[in-house]
PDB file of C-alpha atoms in Angstrom:
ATOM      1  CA  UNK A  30     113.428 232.567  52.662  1.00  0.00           C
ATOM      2  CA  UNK A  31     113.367 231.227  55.880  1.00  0.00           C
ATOM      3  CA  UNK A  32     115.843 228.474  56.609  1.00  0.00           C
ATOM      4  CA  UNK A  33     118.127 228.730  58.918  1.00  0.00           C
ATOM      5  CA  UNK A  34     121.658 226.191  59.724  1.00  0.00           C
ATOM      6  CA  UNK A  35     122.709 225.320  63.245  1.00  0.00           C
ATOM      7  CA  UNK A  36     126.253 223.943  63.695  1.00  0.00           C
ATOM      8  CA  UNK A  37     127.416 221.444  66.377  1.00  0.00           C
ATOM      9  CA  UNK A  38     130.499 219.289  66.953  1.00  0.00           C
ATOM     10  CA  UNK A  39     130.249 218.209  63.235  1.00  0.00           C
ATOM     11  CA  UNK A  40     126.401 217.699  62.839  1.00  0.00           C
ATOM     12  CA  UNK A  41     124.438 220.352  60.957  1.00  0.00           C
ATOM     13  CA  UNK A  42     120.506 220.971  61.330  1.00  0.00           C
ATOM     14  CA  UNK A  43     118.764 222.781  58.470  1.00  0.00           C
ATOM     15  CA  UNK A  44     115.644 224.055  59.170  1.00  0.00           C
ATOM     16  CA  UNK A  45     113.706 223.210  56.116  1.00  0.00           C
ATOM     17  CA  UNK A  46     112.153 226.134  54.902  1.00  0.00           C
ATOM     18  CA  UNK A  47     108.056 226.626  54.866  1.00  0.00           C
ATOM     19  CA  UNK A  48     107.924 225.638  51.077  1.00  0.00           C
ATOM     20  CA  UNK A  49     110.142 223.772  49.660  1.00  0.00           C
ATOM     21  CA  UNK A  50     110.185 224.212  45.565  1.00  0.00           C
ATOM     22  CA  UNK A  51     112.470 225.015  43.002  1.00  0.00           C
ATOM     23  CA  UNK A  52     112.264 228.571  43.903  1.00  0.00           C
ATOM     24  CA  UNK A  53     114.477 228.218  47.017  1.00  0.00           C
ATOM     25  CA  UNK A  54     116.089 225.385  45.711  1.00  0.00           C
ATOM     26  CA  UNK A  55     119.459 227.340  44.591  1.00  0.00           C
ATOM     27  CA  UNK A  56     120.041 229.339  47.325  1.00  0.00           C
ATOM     28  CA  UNK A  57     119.215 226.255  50.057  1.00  0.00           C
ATOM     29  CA  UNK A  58     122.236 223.815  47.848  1.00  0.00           C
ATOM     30  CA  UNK A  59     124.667 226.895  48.035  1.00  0.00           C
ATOM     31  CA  UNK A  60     124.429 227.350  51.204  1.00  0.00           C
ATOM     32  CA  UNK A  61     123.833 223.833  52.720  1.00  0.00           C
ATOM     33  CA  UNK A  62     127.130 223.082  50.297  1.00  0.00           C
ATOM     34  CA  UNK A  63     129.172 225.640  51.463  1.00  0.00           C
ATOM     35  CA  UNK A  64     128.818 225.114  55.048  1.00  0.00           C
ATOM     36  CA  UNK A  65     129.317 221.057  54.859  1.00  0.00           C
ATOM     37  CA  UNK A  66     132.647 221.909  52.945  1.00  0.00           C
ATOM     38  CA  UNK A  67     134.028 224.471  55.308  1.00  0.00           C
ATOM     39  CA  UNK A  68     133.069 223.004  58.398  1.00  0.00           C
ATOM     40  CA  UNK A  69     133.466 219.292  57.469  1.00  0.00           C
ATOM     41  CA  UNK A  70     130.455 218.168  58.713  1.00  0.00           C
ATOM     42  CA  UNK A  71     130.139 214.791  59.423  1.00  0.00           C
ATOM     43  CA  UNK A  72     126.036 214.596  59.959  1.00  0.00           C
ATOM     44  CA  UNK A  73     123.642 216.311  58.265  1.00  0.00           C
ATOM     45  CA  UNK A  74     119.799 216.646  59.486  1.00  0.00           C
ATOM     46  CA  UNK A  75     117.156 218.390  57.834  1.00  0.00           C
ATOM     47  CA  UNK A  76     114.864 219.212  59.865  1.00  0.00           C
ATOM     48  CA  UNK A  77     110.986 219.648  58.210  1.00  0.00           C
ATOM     49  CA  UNK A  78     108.747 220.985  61.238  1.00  0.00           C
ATOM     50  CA  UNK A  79     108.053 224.123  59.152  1.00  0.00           C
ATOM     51  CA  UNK A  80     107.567 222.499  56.092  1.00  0.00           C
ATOM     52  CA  UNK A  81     103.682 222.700  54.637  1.00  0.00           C
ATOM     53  CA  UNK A  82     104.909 221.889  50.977  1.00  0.00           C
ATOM     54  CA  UNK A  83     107.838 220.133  48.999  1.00  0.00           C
ATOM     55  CA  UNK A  84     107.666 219.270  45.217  1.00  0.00           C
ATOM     56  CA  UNK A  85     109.995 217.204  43.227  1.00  0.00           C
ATOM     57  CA  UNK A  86     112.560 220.467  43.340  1.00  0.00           C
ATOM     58  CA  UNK A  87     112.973 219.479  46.911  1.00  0.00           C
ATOM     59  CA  UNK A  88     114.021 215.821  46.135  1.00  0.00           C
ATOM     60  CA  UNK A  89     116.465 217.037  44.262  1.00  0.00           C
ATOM     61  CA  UNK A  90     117.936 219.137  46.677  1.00  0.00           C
ATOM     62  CA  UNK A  91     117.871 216.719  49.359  1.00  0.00           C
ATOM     63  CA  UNK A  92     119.395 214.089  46.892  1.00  0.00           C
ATOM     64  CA  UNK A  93     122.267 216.094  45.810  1.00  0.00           C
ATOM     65  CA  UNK A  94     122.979 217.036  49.288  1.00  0.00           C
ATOM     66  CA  UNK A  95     123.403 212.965  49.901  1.00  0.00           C
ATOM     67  CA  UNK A  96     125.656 213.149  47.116  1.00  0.00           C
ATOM     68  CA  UNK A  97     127.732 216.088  48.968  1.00  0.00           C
ATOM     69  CA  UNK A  98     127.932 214.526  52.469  1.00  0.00           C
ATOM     70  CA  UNK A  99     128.856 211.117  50.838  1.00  0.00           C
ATOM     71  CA  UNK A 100     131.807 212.661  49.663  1.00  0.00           C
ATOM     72  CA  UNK A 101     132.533 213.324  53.451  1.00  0.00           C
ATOM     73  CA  UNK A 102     131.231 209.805  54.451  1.00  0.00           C
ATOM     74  CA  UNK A 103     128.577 211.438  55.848  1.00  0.00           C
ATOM     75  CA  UNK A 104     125.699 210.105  57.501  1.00  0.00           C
ATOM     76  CA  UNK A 105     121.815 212.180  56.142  1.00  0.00           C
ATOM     77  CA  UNK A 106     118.679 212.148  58.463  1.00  0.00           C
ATOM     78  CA  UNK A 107     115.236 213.834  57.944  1.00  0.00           C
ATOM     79  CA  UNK A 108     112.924 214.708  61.089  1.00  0.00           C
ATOM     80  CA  UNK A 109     110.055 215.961  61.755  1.00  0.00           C
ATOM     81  CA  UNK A 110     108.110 215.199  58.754  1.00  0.00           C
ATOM     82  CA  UNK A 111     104.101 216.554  58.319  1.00  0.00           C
ATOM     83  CA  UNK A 112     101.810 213.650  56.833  1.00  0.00           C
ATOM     84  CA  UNK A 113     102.488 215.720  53.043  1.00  0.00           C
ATOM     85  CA  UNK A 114     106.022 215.606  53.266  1.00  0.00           C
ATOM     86  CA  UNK A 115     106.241 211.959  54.314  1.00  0.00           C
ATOM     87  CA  UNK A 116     103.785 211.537  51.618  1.00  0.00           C
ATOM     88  CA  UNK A 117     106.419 212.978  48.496  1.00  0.00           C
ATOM     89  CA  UNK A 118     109.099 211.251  50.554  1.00  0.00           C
ATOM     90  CA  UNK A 119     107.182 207.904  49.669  1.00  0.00           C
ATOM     91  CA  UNK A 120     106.199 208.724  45.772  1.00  0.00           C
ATOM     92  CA  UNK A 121     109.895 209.564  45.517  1.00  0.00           C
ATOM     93  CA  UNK A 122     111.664 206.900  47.086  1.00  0.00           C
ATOM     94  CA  UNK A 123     113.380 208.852  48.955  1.00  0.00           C
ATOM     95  CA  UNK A 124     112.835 207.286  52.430  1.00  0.00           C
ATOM     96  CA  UNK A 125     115.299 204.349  51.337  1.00  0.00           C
ATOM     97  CA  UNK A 126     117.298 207.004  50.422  1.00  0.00           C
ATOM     98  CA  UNK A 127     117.663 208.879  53.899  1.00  0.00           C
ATOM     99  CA  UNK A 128     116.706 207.919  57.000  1.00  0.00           C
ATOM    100  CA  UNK A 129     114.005 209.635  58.556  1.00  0.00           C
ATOM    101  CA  UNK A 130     112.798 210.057  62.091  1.00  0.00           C
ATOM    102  CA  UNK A 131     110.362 211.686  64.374  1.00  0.00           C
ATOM    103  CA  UNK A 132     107.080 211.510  62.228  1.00  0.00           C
ATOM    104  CA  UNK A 133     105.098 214.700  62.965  1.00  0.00           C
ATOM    105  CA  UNK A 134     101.140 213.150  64.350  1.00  0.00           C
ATOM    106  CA  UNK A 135      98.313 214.977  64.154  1.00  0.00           C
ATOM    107  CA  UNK A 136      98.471 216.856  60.879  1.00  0.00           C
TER     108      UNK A 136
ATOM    109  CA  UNK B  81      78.752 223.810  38.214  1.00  0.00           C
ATOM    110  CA  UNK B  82      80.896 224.840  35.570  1.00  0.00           C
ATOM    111  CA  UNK B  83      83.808 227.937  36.391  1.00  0.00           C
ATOM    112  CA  UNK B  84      86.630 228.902  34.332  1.00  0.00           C
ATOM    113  CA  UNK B  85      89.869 231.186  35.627  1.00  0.00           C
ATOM    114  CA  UNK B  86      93.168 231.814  33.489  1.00  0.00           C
ATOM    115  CA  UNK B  87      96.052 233.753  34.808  1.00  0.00           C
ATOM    116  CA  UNK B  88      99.223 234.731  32.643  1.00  0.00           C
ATOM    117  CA  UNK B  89     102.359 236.059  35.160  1.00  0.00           C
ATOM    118  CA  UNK B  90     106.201 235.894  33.973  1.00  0.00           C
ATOM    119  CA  UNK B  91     108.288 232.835  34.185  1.00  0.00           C
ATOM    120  CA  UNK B  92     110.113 233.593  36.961  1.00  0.00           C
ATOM    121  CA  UNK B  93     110.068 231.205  39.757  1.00  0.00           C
ATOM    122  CA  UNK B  94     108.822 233.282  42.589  1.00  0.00           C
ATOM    123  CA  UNK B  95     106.004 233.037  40.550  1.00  0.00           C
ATOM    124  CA  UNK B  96     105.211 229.213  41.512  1.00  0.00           C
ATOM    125  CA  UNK B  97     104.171 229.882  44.795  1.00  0.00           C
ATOM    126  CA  UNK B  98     101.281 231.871  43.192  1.00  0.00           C
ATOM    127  CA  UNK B  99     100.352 229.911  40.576  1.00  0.00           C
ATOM    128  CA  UNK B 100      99.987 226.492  43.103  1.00  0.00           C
ATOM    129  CA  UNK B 101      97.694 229.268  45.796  1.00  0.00           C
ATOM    130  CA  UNK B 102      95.255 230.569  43.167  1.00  0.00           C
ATOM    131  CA  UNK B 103      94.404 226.861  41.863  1.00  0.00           C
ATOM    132  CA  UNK B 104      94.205 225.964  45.285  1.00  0.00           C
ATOM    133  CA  UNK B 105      91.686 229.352  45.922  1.00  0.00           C
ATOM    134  CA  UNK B 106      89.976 228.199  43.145  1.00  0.00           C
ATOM    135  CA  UNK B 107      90.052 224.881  43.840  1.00  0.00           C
ATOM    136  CA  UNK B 108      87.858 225.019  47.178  1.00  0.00           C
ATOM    137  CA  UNK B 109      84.138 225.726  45.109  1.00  0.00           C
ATOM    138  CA  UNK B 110      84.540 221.823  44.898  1.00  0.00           C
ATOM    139  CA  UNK B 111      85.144 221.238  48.635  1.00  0.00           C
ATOM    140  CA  UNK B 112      88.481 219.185  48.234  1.00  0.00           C
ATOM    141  CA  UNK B 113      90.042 217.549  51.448  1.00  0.00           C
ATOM    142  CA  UNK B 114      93.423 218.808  52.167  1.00  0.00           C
ATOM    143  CA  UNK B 115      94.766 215.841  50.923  1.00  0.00           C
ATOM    144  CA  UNK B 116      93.314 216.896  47.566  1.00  0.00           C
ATOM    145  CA  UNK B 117      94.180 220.717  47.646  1.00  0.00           C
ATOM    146  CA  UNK B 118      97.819 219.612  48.094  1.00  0.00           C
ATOM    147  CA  UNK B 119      98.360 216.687  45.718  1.00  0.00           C
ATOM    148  CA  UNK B 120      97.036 219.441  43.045  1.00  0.00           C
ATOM    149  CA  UNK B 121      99.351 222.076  44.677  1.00  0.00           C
ATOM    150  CA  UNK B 122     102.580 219.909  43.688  1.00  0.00           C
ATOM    151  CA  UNK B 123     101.372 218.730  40.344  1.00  0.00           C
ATOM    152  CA  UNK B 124     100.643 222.772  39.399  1.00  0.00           C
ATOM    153  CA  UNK B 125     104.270 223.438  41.233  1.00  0.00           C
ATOM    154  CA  UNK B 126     106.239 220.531  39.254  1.00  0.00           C
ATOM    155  CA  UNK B 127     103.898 221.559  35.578  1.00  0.00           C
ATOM    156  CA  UNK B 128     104.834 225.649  36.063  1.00  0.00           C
ATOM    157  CA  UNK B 129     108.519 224.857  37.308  1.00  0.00           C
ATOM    158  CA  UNK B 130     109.307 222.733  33.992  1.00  0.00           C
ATOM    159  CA  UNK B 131     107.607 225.480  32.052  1.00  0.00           C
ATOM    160  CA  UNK B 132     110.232 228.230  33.947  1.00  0.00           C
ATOM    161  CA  UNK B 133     112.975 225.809  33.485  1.00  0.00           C
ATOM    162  CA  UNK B 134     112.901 223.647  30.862  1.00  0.00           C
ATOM    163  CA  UNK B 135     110.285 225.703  28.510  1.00  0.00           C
ATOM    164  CA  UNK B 136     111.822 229.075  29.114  1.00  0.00           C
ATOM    165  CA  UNK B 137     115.219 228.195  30.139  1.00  0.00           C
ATOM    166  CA  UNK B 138     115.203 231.121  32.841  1.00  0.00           C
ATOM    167  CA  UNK B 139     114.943 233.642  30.064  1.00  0.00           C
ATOM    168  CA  UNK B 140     111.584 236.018  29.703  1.00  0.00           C
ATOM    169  CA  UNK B 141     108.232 234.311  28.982  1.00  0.00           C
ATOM    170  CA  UNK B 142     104.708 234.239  30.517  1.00  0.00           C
ATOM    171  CA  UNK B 143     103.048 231.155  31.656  1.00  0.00           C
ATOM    172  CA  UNK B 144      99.377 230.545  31.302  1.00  0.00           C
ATOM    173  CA  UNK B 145      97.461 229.085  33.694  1.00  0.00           C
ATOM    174  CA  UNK B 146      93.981 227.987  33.500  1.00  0.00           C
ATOM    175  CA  UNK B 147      91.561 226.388  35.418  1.00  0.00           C
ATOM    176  CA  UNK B 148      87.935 224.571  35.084  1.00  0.00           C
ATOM    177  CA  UNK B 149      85.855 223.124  37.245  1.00  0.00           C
ATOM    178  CA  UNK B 150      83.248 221.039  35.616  1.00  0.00           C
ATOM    179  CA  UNK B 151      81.005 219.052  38.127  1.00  0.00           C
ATOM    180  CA  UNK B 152      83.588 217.562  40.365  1.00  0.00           C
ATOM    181  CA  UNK B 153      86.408 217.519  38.310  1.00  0.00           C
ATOM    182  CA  UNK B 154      88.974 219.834  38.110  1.00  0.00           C
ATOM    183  CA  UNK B 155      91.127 220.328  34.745  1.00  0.00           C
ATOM    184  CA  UNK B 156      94.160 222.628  35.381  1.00  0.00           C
ATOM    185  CA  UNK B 157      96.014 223.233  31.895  1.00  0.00           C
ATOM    186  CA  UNK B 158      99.554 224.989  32.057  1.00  0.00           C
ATOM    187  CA  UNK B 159     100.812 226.563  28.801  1.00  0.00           C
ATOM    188  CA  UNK B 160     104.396 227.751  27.645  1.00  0.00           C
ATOM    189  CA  UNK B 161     105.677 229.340  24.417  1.00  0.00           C
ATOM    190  CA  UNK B 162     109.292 228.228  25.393  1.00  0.00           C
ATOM    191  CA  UNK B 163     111.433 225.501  23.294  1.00  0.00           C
ATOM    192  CA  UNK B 164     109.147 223.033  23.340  1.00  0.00           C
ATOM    193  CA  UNK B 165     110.319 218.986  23.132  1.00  0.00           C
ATOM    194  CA  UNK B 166     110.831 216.811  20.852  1.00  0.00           C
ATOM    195  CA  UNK B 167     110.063 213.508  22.591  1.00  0.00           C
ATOM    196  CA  UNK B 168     107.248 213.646  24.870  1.00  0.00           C
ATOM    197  CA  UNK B 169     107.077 210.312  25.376  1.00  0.00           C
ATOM    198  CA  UNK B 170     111.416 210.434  26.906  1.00  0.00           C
ATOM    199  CA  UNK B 171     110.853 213.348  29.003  1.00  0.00           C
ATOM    200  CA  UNK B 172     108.075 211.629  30.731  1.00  0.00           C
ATOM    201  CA  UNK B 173     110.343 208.504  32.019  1.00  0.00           C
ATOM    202  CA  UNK B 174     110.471 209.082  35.716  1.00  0.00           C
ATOM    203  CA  UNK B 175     114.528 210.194  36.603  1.00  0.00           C
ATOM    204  CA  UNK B 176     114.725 211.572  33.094  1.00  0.00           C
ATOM    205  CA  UNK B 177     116.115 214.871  32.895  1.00  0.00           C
ATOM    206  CA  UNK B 178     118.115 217.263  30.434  1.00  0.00           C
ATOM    207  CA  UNK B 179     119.522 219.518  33.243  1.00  0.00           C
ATOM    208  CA  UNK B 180     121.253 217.106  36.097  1.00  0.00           C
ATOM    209  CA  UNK B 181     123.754 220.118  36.655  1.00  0.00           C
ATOM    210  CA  UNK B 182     120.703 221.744  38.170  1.00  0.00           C
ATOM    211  CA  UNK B 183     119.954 218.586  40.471  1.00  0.00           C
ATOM    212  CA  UNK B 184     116.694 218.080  38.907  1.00  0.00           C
ATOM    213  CA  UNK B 185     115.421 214.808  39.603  1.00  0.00           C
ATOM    214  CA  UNK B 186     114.016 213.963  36.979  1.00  0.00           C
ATOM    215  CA  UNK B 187     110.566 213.732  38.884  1.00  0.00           C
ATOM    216  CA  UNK B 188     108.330 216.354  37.777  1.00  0.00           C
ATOM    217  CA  UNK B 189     105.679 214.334  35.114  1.00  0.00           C
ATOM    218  CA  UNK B 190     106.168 211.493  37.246  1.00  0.00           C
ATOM    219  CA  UNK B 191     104.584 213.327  40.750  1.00  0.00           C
ATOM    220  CA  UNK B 192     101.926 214.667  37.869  1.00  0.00           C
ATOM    221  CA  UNK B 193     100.708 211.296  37.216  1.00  0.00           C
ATOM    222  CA  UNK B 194     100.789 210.116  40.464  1.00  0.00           C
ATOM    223  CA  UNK B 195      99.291 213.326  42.218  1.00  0.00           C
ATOM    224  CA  UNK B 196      96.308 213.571  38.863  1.00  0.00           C
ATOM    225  CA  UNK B 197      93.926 211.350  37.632  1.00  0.00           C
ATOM    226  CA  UNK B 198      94.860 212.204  34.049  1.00  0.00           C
ATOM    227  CA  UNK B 199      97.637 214.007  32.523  1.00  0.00           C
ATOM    228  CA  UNK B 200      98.343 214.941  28.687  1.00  0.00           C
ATOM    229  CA  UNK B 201     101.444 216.306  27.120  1.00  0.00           C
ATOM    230  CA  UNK B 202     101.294 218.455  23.826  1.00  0.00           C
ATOM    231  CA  UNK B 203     104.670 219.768  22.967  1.00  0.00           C
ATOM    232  CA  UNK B 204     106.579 220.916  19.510  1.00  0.00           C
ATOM    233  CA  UNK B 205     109.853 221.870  19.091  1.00  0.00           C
ATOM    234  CA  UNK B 206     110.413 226.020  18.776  1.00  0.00           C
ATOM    235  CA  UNK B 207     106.368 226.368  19.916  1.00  0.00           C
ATOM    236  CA  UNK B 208     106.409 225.528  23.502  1.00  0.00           C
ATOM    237  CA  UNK B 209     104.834 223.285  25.617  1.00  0.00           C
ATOM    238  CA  UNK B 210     100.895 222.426  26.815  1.00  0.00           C
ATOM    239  CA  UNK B 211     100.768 220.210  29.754  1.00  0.00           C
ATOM    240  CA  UNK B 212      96.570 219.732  30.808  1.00  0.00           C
ATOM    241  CA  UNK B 213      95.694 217.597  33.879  1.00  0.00           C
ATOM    242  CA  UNK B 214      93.173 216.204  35.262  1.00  0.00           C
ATOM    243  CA  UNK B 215      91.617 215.297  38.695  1.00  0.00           C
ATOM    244  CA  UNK B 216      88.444 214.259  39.955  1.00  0.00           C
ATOM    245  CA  UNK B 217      87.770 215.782  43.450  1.00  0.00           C
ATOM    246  CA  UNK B 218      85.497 214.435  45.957  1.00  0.00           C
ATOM    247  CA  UNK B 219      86.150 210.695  45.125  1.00  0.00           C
ATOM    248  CA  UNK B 220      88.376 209.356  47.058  1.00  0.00           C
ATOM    249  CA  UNK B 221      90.107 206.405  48.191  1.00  0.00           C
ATOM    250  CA  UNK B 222      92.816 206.046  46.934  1.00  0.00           C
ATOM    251  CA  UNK B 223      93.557 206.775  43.662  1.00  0.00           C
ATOM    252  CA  UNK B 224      97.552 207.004  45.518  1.00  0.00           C
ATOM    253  CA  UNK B 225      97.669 203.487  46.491  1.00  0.00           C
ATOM    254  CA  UNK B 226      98.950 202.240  42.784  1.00  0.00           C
ATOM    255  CA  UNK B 227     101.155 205.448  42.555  1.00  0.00           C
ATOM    256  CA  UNK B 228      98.732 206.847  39.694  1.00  0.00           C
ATOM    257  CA  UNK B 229      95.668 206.857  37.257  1.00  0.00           C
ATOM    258  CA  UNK B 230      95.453 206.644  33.932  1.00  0.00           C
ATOM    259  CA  UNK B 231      98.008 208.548  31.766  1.00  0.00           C
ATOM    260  CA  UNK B 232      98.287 209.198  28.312  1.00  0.00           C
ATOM    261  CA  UNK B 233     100.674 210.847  25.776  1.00  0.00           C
TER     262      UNK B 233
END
């Protein structure tokens, strides 16, 4: 799976993987949690520009990692969105839940 | 035009990825937009991950997966011989879900309805689970705009 975590002065990017489904669900909350514990982040983006698919595995994910950086009083932020992804951000309701930016055009 | 594929592969959840790509191969004999291809993409994904999950438990099983095409509708029917559930009609209510600890969201038959025309749920304790949905392709717009089309239980 390709996702990958860039650190900086407290903000952590994830790059969203290319499908995001209950099959790299685990491994993506392990790591996402252990690296927002040990390096107390303080802002956490995901970032979705190589995302083609997400399915309701994803929300949950995404929603539990709200949970973790709340703990933190942490602020969440989702970027670069494809038209699909903003789509199951919308059937979700997940857009009230975390702020998203930069709306990939085009797609 | 009427065509008919069924695939059985282990419940293991590498396995989802496959199971959404052949409907979607399958899938294109109707000429779907990409809109269409991928709103049936998640509602295979969320109907085979409950079967891995919840059916199965993570333990050994095989999933079934068929598909017909008949005129411009597509029925996609996902079998389990897992655990089956009692109440159908509970673990349908959207944010419903036995296994929070897994940050499940509770989600899965509610993205069904909204990403299928139709969507039926036959299901018996110590049997397994037979989830069969529907979707008329070609039709469009908007079946998304109230969130979903008809359901029933």
């Amino acid at each position: 799976m390709e996702c990958k975590y860039q650190l900086k002065e407290g903000c952590m990017t994830i790059t969203m993987p290319r499908e995001v489904d209950h099959h790299c669900a685990e491994q993506l909350r392990k790591e996402a949690d252990l690296l927002i514990n040990a390096y107390r982040i303080h802002k956490l983006i995901f970032d979705f520009s190589g995302t083609e698919f997400m399915d309701s595995s994803g929300i949950g994910v995404l929603i539990g990692r709200c949970k973790s950086m709340g703990y933190q009083n942490g602020e969440v932020e989702a970027v670069n969105l494809n038209a699909r992804v903003q789509k199951i951000f919308v059937v979700s309701g997940l857009h009230k839940l975390i702020k998203v930016a930069k709306i990939q055009t085009g797609i | 035009m009427n065509n008919e594929m069924c695939v059985e592969f282990d419940a293991k959840s590498v396995n989802e990825g496959f199971a959404r790509v052949a409907v979607a191969a399958f899938l294109t004999q109707l000429n779907p937009t990409l809109d269409e291809v991928a709103d049936v993409k998640t509602a295979v994904s969320e109907a085979v991950t409950n079967a891995i999950i919840h059916g199965y438990e993570k333990q050994e099983g095989k999933v079934i997966l068929s598909c017909i095409l008949k005129d411009n509708e597509v029925s996609i029917v996902v079998e389990d011989k897992g655990i089956g559930m009692a109440d159908v009609r509970k673990a349908m209510e959207p944010f419903y879900t036995t296994k929070p600890e897994q940050e499940r969201s509770g989600m899965g038959f509610a993205f069904m309805e909204a990403f299928m025309d139709e969507i039926f749920v036959e299901s018996k304790p110590g049997c397994g689970t037979k989830v069969t949905m529907k979707k008329k392709i070609g039709q469009k717009e908007d079946m998304n705009q109230d969130g979903c089309g008809d359901s029933s239980y």
